[in-house]
Amino acid sequence: MFDKVIETVAFKLIKLAVTELPRDVERALQQAYKEEESETGRTQLKAILENVELAKKYKIPMCQDTGIIIFYIKAGSKFKDLHKIEEALRDATIKATKEIPLRPNAVNPFTRKNTGNNTGRYIPFLNWEIVQGNGLELTVMPKGGGSENVSVLGMINPSQGIEGLKKFVIDSVIAAGAKPCPPIILGVAVGGGADIAIKLAKAALLKPLDQLNTDPKLAKLEKEIFNLVNSTGIGPMGLGGKTTALAVKLEFAHRHPASYPVAVVFQCWAARRASAHISANGEVEYLSHRVI
Amino acid sequence: MAVYRLKTPISEEEIRKLTVNDIIYINGALVTARDAAHKRALEFHRKGKKLPLNLEGLAIFHCGPIVKKIRDEWILVAAGPTTSARMDLYEADFIKNFKARVIVGKGGMGGKTTEGMKKTGAVYGAFTGGAAVLAARAVKKVKKVYWLDLGMPEALWILEVENFGPVIVAIDSYGKNLFEDNQKKVMKNLKTL
């Protein structure tokens, strides 16, 4: 009975995500525009803000690269129809591709054939978490290619520790330069293992920009990396200025004594995400956007 | 940071007036072309085959747009720039052979393109990455599409544009390259971090 609700909500989330930035991201861009001193940098932030307004007003994707569709699912262990979620999300993706429309972005790596509907093997990608309760929380993150292409994993020497981590992040940001469409948001994760660090770094991009890390030590480190990144002078679109990043979000897992994996996942200024909660009685609450 | 409103066909003389950091707004014909279109155009040239349209004085846009067809008409939905570095391989020959005068994209281009622009008389302009709606709003009409067999993003979309911009001149016809200059500054800043 819930599959239709899930499909409808997922479709709406994709549409919200690609047409309307979450308020925390929009506010961060406005703040950057106020503070940016480079004249060329300001032209870029102004164009971004105008573009964001137009996309919201006309309900058009804010960027033509509507990304690969990724879902984060927090499913209550007592949620009915757990087995129907995957199909409902695929159907929603197909519908969204046709109706919004989205750019078809799912290509077979060997044959180069584009499926035309943004679904394919493992795509949309689903990140599952089973939680207590009987509800379902859905988040969609359409992830663009430009920023994904510069995302990196480093297996640094554990003896380098936090200093090595900072150096790796800054070097990655400089190597990326203009490519990820700055101002960027950085998801940085340490520990776990190669795959775990990358996954955590990407999920860190879901955290609201204006929310401080709950661990004061990590909050301080986030701020420190943020200041370093913004001292590089890369600036909006790589044209120079002090706004290179809007935020840095740190995450970690405990690590193997011999390993120090550091993952840096880049997010362009078009930080598209949207979340909703579906209750057991079918009631829907949108969490990231105001829905009238 | 002077502001220029250019109308296609754009002459070499107009191009030589521009320097980096200037802002331009384009009026007239803007043609999308990505990797595959650049490659095919240069193949045509080698074989002595004519392109489906004369690109002299026109503006080229590194862009794979979202376009939809309503009845018989193409409507441009969203059209932000793609990463220009991928076209570095072709651009110097492209402007030399076809005399397109303005190349618009994002992220900058390298030394070979910069040298080519100096010789031929062309500029590279940066349009804000991701600002796809802003770009699409300046498109008044999709005039024509060629090479649709390359796929929607790779085809040559001939767009009629009005005040398409702001486009920041990032490589001028005198060898100045804003992205490379900024990258040098960044490397200098890195030493003090």
XYZ file of C-alpha atoms in Angstrom:
485
model
C 0.000 0.000 0.000
C 2.934 2.326 0.583
C 4.708 1.883 -2.728
C 2.649 4.611 -4.431
C 3.246 7.005 -1.518
C 6.978 6.311 -1.623
C 7.092 6.853 -5.373
C 5.147 10.112 -5.134
C 7.308 11.416 -2.291
C 10.546 10.384 -4.004
C 9.476 12.108 -7.223
C 8.678 15.250 -5.271
C 12.018 15.074 -3.450
C 13.940 14.803 -6.730
C 12.030 17.768 -8.122
C 12.596 19.834 -4.966
C 16.275 18.943 -4.912
C 17.048 19.871 -8.512
C 14.978 23.055 -8.601
C 15.384 24.530 -5.130
C 18.478 24.732 -2.932
C 18.053 23.896 0.756
C 17.767 27.139 2.711
C 21.069 26.655 4.564
C 22.952 26.447 1.249
C 21.185 29.482 -0.198
C 21.943 31.464 2.954
C 25.619 30.487 2.790
C 25.789 31.708 -0.830
C 24.141 35.009 0.104
C 26.593 35.452 2.961
C 29.519 34.724 0.631
C 28.245 37.327 -1.837
C 28.178 39.886 0.962
C 31.711 39.098 2.053
C 33.490 38.444 -1.251
C 35.931 41.229 -2.135
C 37.084 40.103 -5.587
C 35.063 41.916 -8.208
C 35.185 38.974 -10.625
C 34.333 36.603 -7.778
C 31.280 38.724 -6.990
C 30.013 38.513 -10.575
C 30.027 34.717 -10.237
C 28.201 34.652 -6.893
C 25.645 37.117 -8.221
C 25.032 34.940 -11.279
C 24.648 31.887 -9.023
C 22.114 33.637 -6.778
C 20.129 34.891 -9.765
C 20.191 31.406 -11.230
C 18.960 29.897 -7.947
C 16.061 32.373 -7.865
C 15.084 31.655 -11.478
C 15.234 27.888 -10.974
C 12.960 28.134 -7.942
C 10.547 30.503 -9.658
C 10.178 28.532 -12.885
C 10.692 25.079 -11.323
C 13.537 24.272 -13.720
C 16.682 22.281 -12.792
C 19.223 24.812 -11.477
C 22.034 23.003 -13.321
C 21.800 21.032 -16.554
C 23.856 18.272 -14.945
C 21.161 16.779 -12.761
C 23.636 14.163 -11.619
C 23.531 10.543 -10.660
C 20.599 9.938 -8.331
C 21.579 8.718 -4.868
C 19.125 7.885 -2.107
C 19.752 7.650 1.620
C 17.103 5.573 3.338
C 16.437 5.319 7.048
C 13.866 2.577 7.237
C 12.073 1.751 10.439
C 12.423 -1.983 11.123
C 8.634 -2.191 11.416
C 7.923 -0.183 8.270
C 5.489 -2.025 6.031
C 6.483 -2.735 2.442
C 10.241 -2.541 3.022
C 10.693 -4.798 0.001
C 8.832 -2.354 -2.239
C 11.039 0.663 -1.546
C 13.685 -0.064 -4.159
C 11.250 -0.457 -7.010
C 9.322 2.649 -5.959
C 12.545 4.703 -5.998
C 13.487 3.435 -9.463
C 10.016 4.251 -10.764
C 10.227 7.730 -9.242
C 13.606 8.284 -10.937
C 12.245 7.246 -14.337
C 9.229 9.502 -13.919
C 11.398 12.423 -12.773
C 13.722 12.008 -15.765
C 10.796 12.246 -18.139
C 8.654 14.840 -16.459
C 10.956 17.401 -14.788
C 13.009 16.618 -17.038
C 16.416 15.435 -15.822
C 19.383 14.885 -18.110
C 19.768 11.147 -18.751
C 23.054 10.404 -16.980
C 23.264 6.620 -16.589
C 25.821 5.280 -19.067
C 27.161 1.734 -19.377
C 30.921 2.061 -18.802
C 31.763 -0.586 -21.411
C 29.260 -0.044 -24.209
C 28.796 3.717 -23.582
C 25.085 3.175 -24.008
C 22.948 5.646 -22.085
C 19.836 3.991 -20.634
C 17.990 7.258 -21.154
C 16.092 7.144 -17.869
C 18.732 7.562 -15.139
C 18.413 3.982 -13.968
C 20.852 1.161 -14.534
C 23.021 -1.294 -12.658
C 23.220 -0.002 -9.043
C 21.770 3.316 -10.238
C 19.968 5.023 -8.553
C 22.250 4.038 -5.701
C 20.580 3.201 -2.409
C 22.242 3.675 0.992
C 20.304 1.694 3.602
C 20.085 2.176 7.324
C 17.651 0.225 9.469
C 16.424 2.200 12.457
C 13.840 1.658 15.177
C 10.226 2.432 14.480
C 7.658 2.077 11.752
C 8.353 5.148 9.629
C 10.619 5.865 6.651
C 12.994 8.765 6.103
C 14.045 9.366 2.520
C 16.798 11.670 1.302
C 17.796 12.220 -2.291
C 21.147 13.601 -3.403
C 21.493 14.204 -7.146
C 25.289 14.327 -7.491
C 26.852 16.195 -10.400
C 29.810 14.879 -12.389
C 32.106 17.907 -12.276
C 32.551 17.822 -8.527
C 32.563 14.028 -8.349
C 35.464 13.838 -10.819
C 37.878 15.563 -8.434
C 36.884 13.570 -5.336
C 39.834 11.596 -3.965
C 40.963 8.989 -1.484
C 44.374 9.060 0.126
C 45.854 6.281 2.217
C 48.256 8.464 4.138
C 50.883 7.398 6.619
C 49.302 7.186 10.099
C 52.342 8.901 11.586
C 51.439 12.048 9.627
C 48.128 12.173 11.478
C 46.041 15.339 11.487
C 48.770 17.416 9.820
C 48.865 14.902 6.978
C 45.095 15.021 6.752
C 45.074 18.825 6.445
C 47.804 18.762 3.814
C 45.984 16.097 1.805
C 42.749 18.117 1.822
C 44.441 21.366 0.764
C 46.453 19.657 -1.978
C 43.244 18.057 -3.271
C 41.435 21.404 -3.283
C 44.289 23.054 -5.183
C 44.504 20.202 -7.687
C 40.754 20.494 -8.246
C 40.953 24.258 -8.815
C 38.036 25.560 -10.866
C 36.789 22.120 -11.901
C 34.275 21.367 -9.111
C 32.443 24.719 -9.633
C 33.447 26.548 -6.454
C 32.276 27.691 -3.982
C 32.368 24.082 -2.909
C 31.328 22.096 0.123
C 33.850 19.521 1.285
C 32.915 16.222 2.822
C 36.018 14.877 4.555
C 36.177 11.523 6.314
C 38.999 9.720 8.064
C 39.382 6.110 9.056
C 37.391 2.942 8.546
C 38.907 1.716 5.320
C 39.033 2.897 1.730
C 35.350 2.278 0.950
C 34.131 3.364 4.380
C 35.954 6.706 4.263
C 34.536 7.573 0.826
C 31.007 6.624 1.879
C 31.210 8.649 5.090
C 32.689 11.665 3.300
C 29.834 11.687 0.832
C 27.205 11.271 3.537
C 28.815 14.178 5.436
C 27.593 16.415 2.606
C 24.052 15.861 3.868
C 24.722 17.756 7.094
C 23.179 21.237 7.232
C 25.884 23.833 6.610
C 24.906 26.008 9.553
C 25.033 23.161 12.061
C 28.283 22.872 14.004
C 29.889 19.490 14.495
C 28.656 18.073 17.801
C 32.230 17.220 18.770
C 33.925 20.552 19.672
C 37.367 19.265 18.657
C 36.078 18.291 15.215
C 34.168 21.573 14.944
C 37.466 23.372 15.528
C 39.257 21.262 12.919
C 36.460 21.874 10.405
C 36.857 25.608 10.950
C 40.625 25.377 10.579
C 40.409 23.462 7.271
C 37.672 25.856 6.099
C 39.949 28.852 6.717
C 42.880 27.177 4.977
C 40.771 26.346 1.921
C 39.505 29.908 1.712
C 43.030 31.291 2.001
C 44.053 29.555 -1.238
C 42.485 32.329 -3.332
C 40.900 29.921 -5.826
C 37.632 31.787 -5.405
C 34.236 31.466 -7.077
C 34.609 29.415 -10.283
C 38.383 29.517 -9.880
C 38.483 33.147 -10.994
C 39.995 34.392 -7.735
C 38.568 35.525 -4.419
C 38.206 34.437 -0.843
C 35.116 32.247 -1.259
C 36.409 28.829 -2.276
C 34.325 26.767 0.176
C 30.971 27.341 1.853
C 31.632 24.676 4.481
C 33.784 21.717 5.474
C 32.060 18.709 7.047
C 34.111 16.124 8.900
C 33.224 12.535 9.685
C 35.264 9.631 10.994
C 35.348 5.939 11.762
C 37.861 4.151 13.925
C 40.792 2.982 11.854
C 43.114 0.027 11.527
C 46.389 0.799 13.365
C 48.290 0.636 10.068
C 45.812 2.660 7.997
C 44.863 6.311 7.806
C 42.375 6.599 4.937
C 41.361 10.176 4.130
C 38.472 10.747 1.725
C 37.641 14.136 0.258
C 34.332 14.330 -1.586
C 33.629 17.574 -3.396
C 30.209 19.116 -3.780
C 29.627 22.011 -6.181
C 27.676 25.095 -5.065
C 24.530 23.389 -6.418
C 24.356 21.233 -3.285
C 21.143 19.465 -4.103
C 19.464 17.407 -1.439
C 15.946 16.933 -0.133
C 14.450 14.823 2.663
C 11.048 13.699 3.840
C 9.606 11.431 6.483
C 6.748 9.052 5.830
C 4.873 7.917 8.930
C 3.208 4.555 9.398
C -0.171 6.172 8.770
C 1.021 7.550 5.434
C 1.507 11.109 6.643
C 4.354 12.913 4.888
C 6.561 15.588 6.393
C 9.124 17.389 4.224
C 12.259 18.063 6.247
C 14.623 20.039 4.025
C 12.241 22.292 2.116
C 9.142 24.214 2.917
C 6.372 22.573 0.926
C 3.083 24.357 0.566
C 36.478 45.417 -16.150
C 34.777 46.995 -19.131
C 31.408 45.676 -20.279
C 30.837 44.878 -23.976
C 27.723 43.781 -25.804
C 28.778 41.783 -28.851
C 26.641 40.834 -31.798
C 27.474 37.928 -34.085
C 29.160 37.768 -36.512
C 31.951 39.168 -34.336
C 34.995 40.607 -36.109
C 38.634 40.115 -35.188
C 38.842 43.861 -34.565
C 36.153 43.645 -31.871
C 37.964 40.716 -30.275
C 41.265 42.581 -30.108
C 39.593 45.267 -27.963
C 38.902 42.771 -25.176
C 41.211 42.023 -22.257
C 40.915 39.580 -19.371
C 38.360 40.459 -16.662
C 36.166 42.296 -19.176
C 32.526 41.265 -19.112
C 30.750 40.414 -22.357
C 27.127 39.785 -23.254
C 26.528 37.898 -26.482
C 23.729 38.582 -28.950
C 23.010 36.540 -32.043
C 24.107 32.973 -32.732
C 25.603 30.753 -30.048
C 26.480 27.189 -31.073
C 26.926 24.392 -28.518
C 29.822 22.033 -29.149
C 31.485 19.500 -26.879
C 34.216 16.909 -27.438
C 32.456 14.833 -30.073
C 31.337 17.852 -32.134
C 34.834 19.371 -32.059
C 36.300 16.075 -33.171
C 33.837 15.614 -36.018
C 34.188 19.213 -37.202
C 37.954 18.807 -37.479
C 37.510 15.500 -39.332
C 35.211 17.262 -41.790
C 37.862 19.922 -42.295
C 40.593 17.355 -42.937
C 38.438 15.621 -45.523
C 37.504 18.910 -47.158
C 33.844 18.431 -46.226
C 31.734 21.501 -45.452
C 30.272 21.978 -41.980
C 26.487 22.218 -41.824
C 26.875 25.932 -41.024
C 29.466 28.677 -41.317
C 30.924 29.346 -37.864
C 32.903 32.461 -38.780
C 32.380 35.193 -36.192
C 30.028 33.050 -34.120
C 30.261 32.119 -30.455
C 30.772 28.504 -29.364
C 29.389 27.209 -26.079
C 30.882 24.179 -24.300
C 27.552 22.849 -23.147
C 25.459 19.702 -23.136
C 21.979 21.114 -22.671
C 18.667 19.618 -21.563
C 16.355 20.107 -24.528
C 12.807 18.890 -24.961
C 10.657 18.668 -28.043
C 7.139 19.983 -27.837
C 5.303 19.093 -31.040
C 7.791 20.181 -33.701
C 9.655 22.725 -31.658
C 12.768 22.272 -29.548
C 12.673 24.011 -26.173
C 15.871 24.589 -24.229
C 15.305 23.745 -20.559
C 18.719 24.180 -18.955
C 22.102 24.945 -20.482
C 25.071 25.585 -18.204
C 28.679 25.261 -19.343
C 30.679 22.053 -19.181
C 34.393 21.716 -18.312
C 36.338 23.348 -21.135
C 39.651 21.621 -20.464
C 38.385 18.573 -22.355
C 38.268 20.610 -25.561
C 41.886 21.822 -25.211
C 42.869 19.046 -27.575
C 40.883 20.579 -30.442
C 40.260 24.263 -29.769
C 43.308 25.921 -31.297
C 42.753 24.085 -34.625
C 39.023 24.636 -34.366
C 39.258 28.429 -34.160
C 42.032 28.535 -36.760
C 39.951 26.621 -39.300
C 36.457 27.891 -38.578
C 37.143 31.412 -37.218
C 34.677 31.222 -34.349
C 35.646 34.257 -32.268
C 34.297 33.593 -28.789
C 34.497 30.281 -26.917
C 32.381 30.066 -23.772
C 32.771 27.415 -21.105
C 33.864 26.852 -17.549
C 37.065 26.112 -15.693
C 39.517 27.633 -18.177
C 41.708 26.293 -20.967
C 45.413 25.650 -21.373
C 48.485 26.990 -23.113
C 47.823 25.572 -26.583
C 44.395 27.221 -26.735
C 45.784 30.481 -25.327
C 48.457 30.520 -28.055
C 45.850 29.720 -30.715
C 43.619 32.573 -29.566
C 46.509 34.987 -29.768
C 47.284 33.914 -33.333
C 43.741 33.681 -34.700
C 42.130 36.464 -32.711
C 39.615 34.843 -30.403
C 38.750 34.946 -26.709
C 37.705 32.382 -24.126
C 34.948 33.471 -21.782
C 33.902 31.908 -18.488
C 30.207 31.499 -17.851
C 29.272 30.664 -14.265
C 29.330 26.888 -13.846
C 25.935 25.424 -13.080
C 24.032 28.626 -13.869
C 21.921 26.691 -16.343
C 18.653 28.566 -15.935
C 20.328 31.951 -16.256
C 21.871 30.719 -19.500
C 18.634 29.230 -20.788
C 16.722 32.456 -20.096
C 19.007 34.288 -22.531
C 18.151 31.796 -25.274
C 15.294 33.168 -27.309
C 15.030 30.281 -29.721
C 16.555 26.977 -30.730
C 17.137 27.803 -34.393
C 18.401 24.476 -35.574
C 20.127 21.299 -34.488
C 22.801 19.393 -36.404
C 24.549 16.132 -35.626
C 21.835 14.909 -33.283
C 23.169 11.410 -33.955
C 25.940 12.293 -31.461
C 23.312 12.459 -28.710
C 21.484 15.343 -27.070
C 24.457 16.715 -25.095
C 26.954 16.395 -27.971
C 24.885 17.759 -30.853
C 25.387 21.198 -32.417
C 22.507 23.271 -31.078
C 22.224 26.607 -32.876
C 20.806 29.021 -30.332
C 19.556 32.531 -30.858
C 20.612 34.472 -27.756
C 19.935 37.883 -26.325
C 22.343 39.356 -23.769
C 23.845 35.980 -22.962
C 26.070 36.584 -19.947
C 27.772 37.729 -17.879
C 30.696 36.044 -19.620
C 34.082 36.926 -18.077
C 36.919 37.204 -20.581
C 39.367 34.686 -19.099
C 41.740 34.265 -22.062
C 42.229 37.293 -24.291
C 43.851 37.532 -27.727
C 47.113 38.778 -26.210
C 48.049 35.613 -24.357
C 46.690 36.588 -20.946
C 45.027 33.697 -19.108
C 43.073 34.555 -15.977
C 42.771 30.973 -14.722
C 46.485 30.296 -15.105
C 47.355 33.606 -13.449
C 45.056 32.802 -10.547
C 46.523 29.310 -10.252
C 49.988 30.905 -9.946
C 48.677 33.152 -7.165
C 47.194 30.110 -5.436
C 50.547 28.306 -5.560
C 52.192 31.372 -4.041
C 49.508 31.535 -1.324
C 50.054 27.852 -0.587
C 53.590 28.569 0.563
C 52.284 30.894 3.282
C 49.583 28.490 4.544
